Amino acid sequence: MTSAKKRIGPRFGIWAVVYGTSASLNHPEDPPDASWTRNRNLVLEAESLGIDSVLVAQHIVNPFGDEFDQLETLTSCAALAERTEKIEIIAAIKPYLFHPAVFAKMALQIEEISQGRFSLNFVNAWYLPEFRKAGIPFPPHDERYVYGGEWLRVVRKLIAGERVTVDGDNFKLDGYRFKPTSKWRERPLIYAGGESEAALKLSVELCDTWFMFGQPLEDIARKISAMRKRPRKGAPLTYGVSAFPFARPSQPEAEEALAYAFELREKDKKVYDALHRNADPEVVTSKVISKVPGVGVGNGTGCGFTGSYDEVAQRIVNFYNAGIEIILLEFQPFEREMRRFAEEVMPRVARLCSLK
Ligand SMILES: Cc1cc2nc3c(=O)[nH]c(=O)nc-3n(C[C@H](O)[C@H](O)[C@H](O)COP(=O)(O)O)c2cc1C
């Protein structure tokens, strides 16, 4: 299988602003804007800045509250696939929202539109109202993963062009197969997020890359080394993390920017409290990040990428050396800080990696 392009150093991705913001809802220069136009322009600029991937998270209702706009994932990915040329387009996908055959067909179509740049990020849901208010099933945590595992096994085979016959508890397929499949590789790549034992097992069994929310280097290194010990067929699993860098000319300026982000976060307290009340309490990822509460939809400040340009670049390299292959970036204001990161930090990371 052709995997992502080889290069020295980590790949960088961005979180599309599907909720309209990556951090505070109250930033004076960055009010929530989840519009297609904003997201399209953001991704086009990211591509021109040399960002490798965009993750389009999936929620059909904004978890900050249904008074906020929310970008739809798969239709946006299809449109991005047509508008862009190089950037990898990663769509998050929650099994209960689509029959696996319907989703696999859409995945193969976006793979064709993008000419081999579509990937999926398997996520097994945590936000209850999105499901319950629509009458979509939301069984207990481990049952969701049993369903999700059966779902992902079907999807993985179908997107590889296999003829699938399955007589499972949830899905029954009888000699089902899709054409066309990818002309560019064996199949679209499969990422997964989630830290429960069920998520780890599925990631090792069925995925190419395991994503984590932002957390300190020691935790990331320990988790990667434990994952590497698990038996697995095929190419080694690769690893990714979500990060919210505060890179500035000097360390005090970066600290000041981070403090401001936490101050703004306080203004969102009511909204976040409601979000937590509406989350499945069994979700392990939430328990992990509650130990190092941070800013960002992926708890990105947990990685500690706050400092001067040189310091942040070195810390990123430390994560890379621990096994992180892709870093999913969040910023606020997104466009301005993404530009700064691409201009100041990415070249430093490339330089440090080329010195090794
Ligand atoms: C990089 C990353 C992206 C994620 N994107 C989404 C998403 O788009 N939608 C969603 O509902 N959950 C998303 N999640 C959340 C988890 O997948 C969620 O916590 C999941 O249900 C895992 O539960 P677990 O930790 O108990 O295994 C994401 C997680 C990670 C690490």
PDB file of C-alpha atoms in Angstrom, residues 222-331:
ATOM      1  CA  ARG A 222       4.820   5.629  27.106  1.00  0.00           C
ATOM      2  CA  LYS A 223       1.623   5.000  25.136  1.00  0.00           C
ATOM      3  CA  ILE A 224       3.442   4.600  21.829  1.00  0.00           C
ATOM      4  CA  SER A 225       5.916   2.186  23.328  1.00  0.00           C
ATOM      5  CA  ALA A 226       3.063   0.107  24.834  1.00  0.00           C
ATOM      6  CA  MET A 227       1.205   0.085  21.494  1.00  0.00           C
ATOM      7  CA  ARG A 228       4.347  -1.072  19.678  1.00  0.00           C
ATOM      8  CA  LYS A 229       4.450  -4.175  21.892  1.00  0.00           C
ATOM      9  CA  ARG A 230       1.012  -5.345  20.743  1.00  0.00           C
ATOM     10  CA  PRO A 231       1.084  -8.016  18.029  1.00  0.00           C
ATOM     11  CA  ARG A 232      -0.060  -6.705  14.691  1.00  0.00           C
ATOM     12  CA  LYS A 233      -0.237  -7.883  11.086  1.00  0.00           C
ATOM     13  CA  GLY A 234       1.102  -5.735   8.244  1.00  0.00           C
ATOM     14  CA  ALA A 235       2.955  -2.429   8.336  1.00  0.00           C
ATOM     15  CA  PRO A 236       3.649  -0.899  11.768  1.00  0.00           C
ATOM     16  CA  LEU A 237       0.997   1.378  13.208  1.00  0.00           C
ATOM     17  CA  THR A 238       1.940   5.054  13.041  1.00  0.00           C
ATOM     18  CA  TYR A 239       1.000   7.748  15.560  1.00  0.00           C
ATOM     19  CA  GLY A 240      -0.436  11.229  15.605  1.00  0.00           C
ATOM     20  CA  VAL A 241      -1.267  13.876  18.184  1.00  0.00           C
ATOM     21  CA  SER A 242      -3.324  17.013  18.372  1.00  0.00           C
ATOM     22  CA  ALA A 243      -1.382  20.141  19.334  1.00  0.00           C
ATOM     23  CA  PHE A 244      -2.142  23.796  19.959  1.00  0.00           C
ATOM     24  CA  PRO A 245       1.141  25.668  19.612  1.00  0.00           C
ATOM     25  CA  PHE A 246       1.789  29.094  21.081  1.00  0.00           C
ATOM     26  CA  ALA A 247       4.998  29.980  19.267  1.00  0.00           C
ATOM     27  CA  ARG A 248       6.195  33.563  19.544  1.00  0.00           C
ATOM     28  CA  PRO A 249       9.508  35.435  19.090  1.00  0.00           C
ATOM     29  CA  SER A 250      10.240  34.950  22.800  1.00  0.00           C
ATOM     30  CA  GLN A 251       9.147  32.617  25.557  1.00  0.00           C
ATOM     31  CA  PRO A 252       7.468  35.331  27.695  1.00  0.00           C
ATOM     32  CA  GLU A 253       5.380  36.432  24.719  1.00  0.00           C
ATOM     33  CA  ALA A 254       4.293  32.844  24.182  1.00  0.00           C
ATOM     34  CA  GLU A 255       3.393  32.422  27.856  1.00  0.00           C
ATOM     35  CA  GLU A 256       1.369  35.613  27.699  1.00  0.00           C
ATOM     36  CA  ALA A 257      -0.533  34.342  24.633  1.00  0.00           C
ATOM     37  CA  LEU A 258      -1.271  31.044  26.377  1.00  0.00           C
ATOM     38  CA  ALA A 259      -2.476  32.826  29.519  1.00  0.00           C
ATOM     39  CA  TYR A 260      -4.797  34.928  27.357  1.00  0.00           C
ATOM     40  CA  ALA A 261      -6.186  31.762  25.750  1.00  0.00           C
ATOM     41  CA  PHE A 262      -6.960  30.299  29.189  1.00  0.00           C
ATOM     42  CA  GLU A 263      -8.536  33.594  30.245  1.00  0.00           C
ATOM     43  CA  LEU A 264     -10.820  33.496  27.191  1.00  0.00           C
ATOM     44  CA  ARG A 265     -11.582  29.848  27.887  1.00  0.00           C
ATOM     45  CA  GLU A 266     -13.034  30.902  31.246  1.00  0.00           C
ATOM     46  CA  LYS A 267     -15.608  33.001  29.394  1.00  0.00           C
ATOM     47  CA  ASP A 268     -16.825  29.801  27.698  1.00  0.00           C
ATOM     48  CA  LYS A 269     -17.216  27.965  30.995  1.00  0.00           C
ATOM     49  CA  LYS A 270     -20.996  27.612  30.803  1.00  0.00           C
ATOM     50  CA  VAL A 271     -20.828  26.185  27.304  1.00  0.00           C
ATOM     51  CA  TYR A 272     -18.055  23.731  28.239  1.00  0.00           C
ATOM     52  CA  ASP A 273     -19.886  22.651  31.381  1.00  0.00           C
ATOM     53  CA  ALA A 274     -22.938  21.822  29.272  1.00  0.00           C
ATOM     54  CA  LEU A 275     -20.760  19.979  26.773  1.00  0.00           C
ATOM     55  CA  HIS A 276     -19.250  17.838  29.538  1.00  0.00           C
ATOM     56  CA  ARG A 277     -22.686  17.101  31.002  1.00  0.00           C
ATOM     57  CA  ASN A 278     -23.756  15.834  27.592  1.00  0.00           C
ATOM     58  CA  ALA A 279     -20.741  13.563  27.104  1.00  0.00           C
ATOM     59  CA  ASP A 280     -20.777   9.822  27.696  1.00  0.00           C
ATOM     60  CA  PRO A 281     -18.977   9.481  31.088  1.00  0.00           C
ATOM     61  CA  GLU A 282     -17.452   6.161  29.961  1.00  0.00           C
ATOM     62  CA  VAL A 283     -15.309   7.771  27.273  1.00  0.00           C
ATOM     63  CA  VAL A 284     -11.670   7.249  28.258  1.00  0.00           C
ATOM     64  CA  THR A 285     -10.257  10.073  26.117  1.00  0.00           C
ATOM     65  CA  SER A 286     -12.202  12.584  28.223  1.00  0.00           C
ATOM     66  CA  LYS A 287     -10.756  11.119  31.427  1.00  0.00           C
ATOM     67  CA  VAL A 288      -7.231  11.289  29.995  1.00  0.00           C
ATOM     68  CA  ILE A 289      -7.480  14.951  29.023  1.00  0.00           C
ATOM     69  CA  SER A 290      -9.180  15.973  32.236  1.00  0.00           C
ATOM     70  CA  LYS A 291      -5.794  15.335  33.922  1.00  0.00           C
ATOM     71  CA  VAL A 292      -4.172  18.143  31.895  1.00  0.00           C
ATOM     72  CA  PRO A 293      -7.046  20.469  31.043  1.00  0.00           C
ATOM     73  CA  GLY A 294      -6.161  22.609  28.081  1.00  0.00           C
ATOM     74  CA  VAL A 295      -7.306  24.781  25.264  1.00  0.00           C
ATOM     75  CA  GLY A 296      -8.394  23.504  21.881  1.00  0.00           C
ATOM     76  CA  VAL A 297     -10.878  21.005  20.552  1.00  0.00           C
ATOM     77  CA  GLY A 298      -8.117  18.358  20.654  1.00  0.00           C
ATOM     78  CA  ASN A 299      -6.789  19.556  24.021  1.00  0.00           C
ATOM     79  CA  GLY A 300      -3.754  20.663  22.030  1.00  0.00           C
ATOM     80  CA  THR A 301      -2.058  22.746  24.719  1.00  0.00           C
ATOM     81  CA  GLY A 302      -1.477  19.456  26.577  1.00  0.00           C
ATOM     82  CA  CYS A 303       1.617  18.942  24.390  1.00  0.00           C
ATOM     83  CA  GLY A 304       3.308  22.024  25.833  1.00  0.00           C
ATOM     84  CA  PHE A 305       4.261  23.618  22.515  1.00  0.00           C
ATOM     85  CA  THR A 306       4.447  27.051  24.143  1.00  0.00           C
ATOM     86  CA  GLY A 307       7.677  29.008  23.763  1.00  0.00           C
ATOM     87  CA  SER A 308       9.985  30.766  21.348  1.00  0.00           C
ATOM     88  CA  TYR A 309      10.069  29.557  17.767  1.00  0.00           C
ATOM     89  CA  ASP A 310      13.227  27.577  18.467  1.00  0.00           C
ATOM     90  CA  GLU A 311      11.847  26.030  21.642  1.00  0.00           C
ATOM     91  CA  VAL A 312       8.597  24.955  20.002  1.00  0.00           C
ATOM     92  CA  ALA A 313      10.470  23.492  17.017  1.00  0.00           C
ATOM     93  CA  GLN A 314      12.710  21.481  19.347  1.00  0.00           C
ATOM     94  CA  ARG A 315       9.731  20.165  21.339  1.00  0.00           C
ATOM     95  CA  ILE A 316       8.029  19.083  18.152  1.00  0.00           C
ATOM     96  CA  VAL A 317      11.166  17.195  17.171  1.00  0.00           C
ATOM     97  CA  ASN A 318      11.150  15.526  20.599  1.00  0.00           C
ATOM     98  CA  PHE A 319       7.606  14.273  19.901  1.00  0.00           C
ATOM     99  CA  TYR A 320       8.722  13.118  16.472  1.00  0.00           C
ATOM    100  CA  ASN A 321      11.625  11.220  18.012  1.00  0.00           C
ATOM    101  CA  ALA A 322       9.163   9.545  20.392  1.00  0.00           C
ATOM    102  CA  GLY A 323       7.250   8.225  17.370  1.00  0.00           C
ATOM    103  CA  ILE A 324       4.757  10.937  16.424  1.00  0.00           C
ATOM    104  CA  GLU A 325       4.448  10.994  12.660  1.00  0.00           C
ATOM    105  CA  ILE A 326       1.631  13.545  12.219  1.00  0.00           C
ATOM    106  CA  ILE A 327       0.730  16.593  14.315  1.00  0.00           C
ATOM    107  CA  LEU A 328      -2.783  18.011  14.004  1.00  0.00           C
ATOM    108  CA  LEU A 329      -2.620  21.728  14.625  1.00  0.00           C
ATOM    109  CA  GLU A 330      -5.128  24.087  16.178  1.00  0.00           C
ATOM    110  CA  PHE A 331      -4.748  27.856  16.421  1.00  0.00           C
TER     111      PHE A 331
END
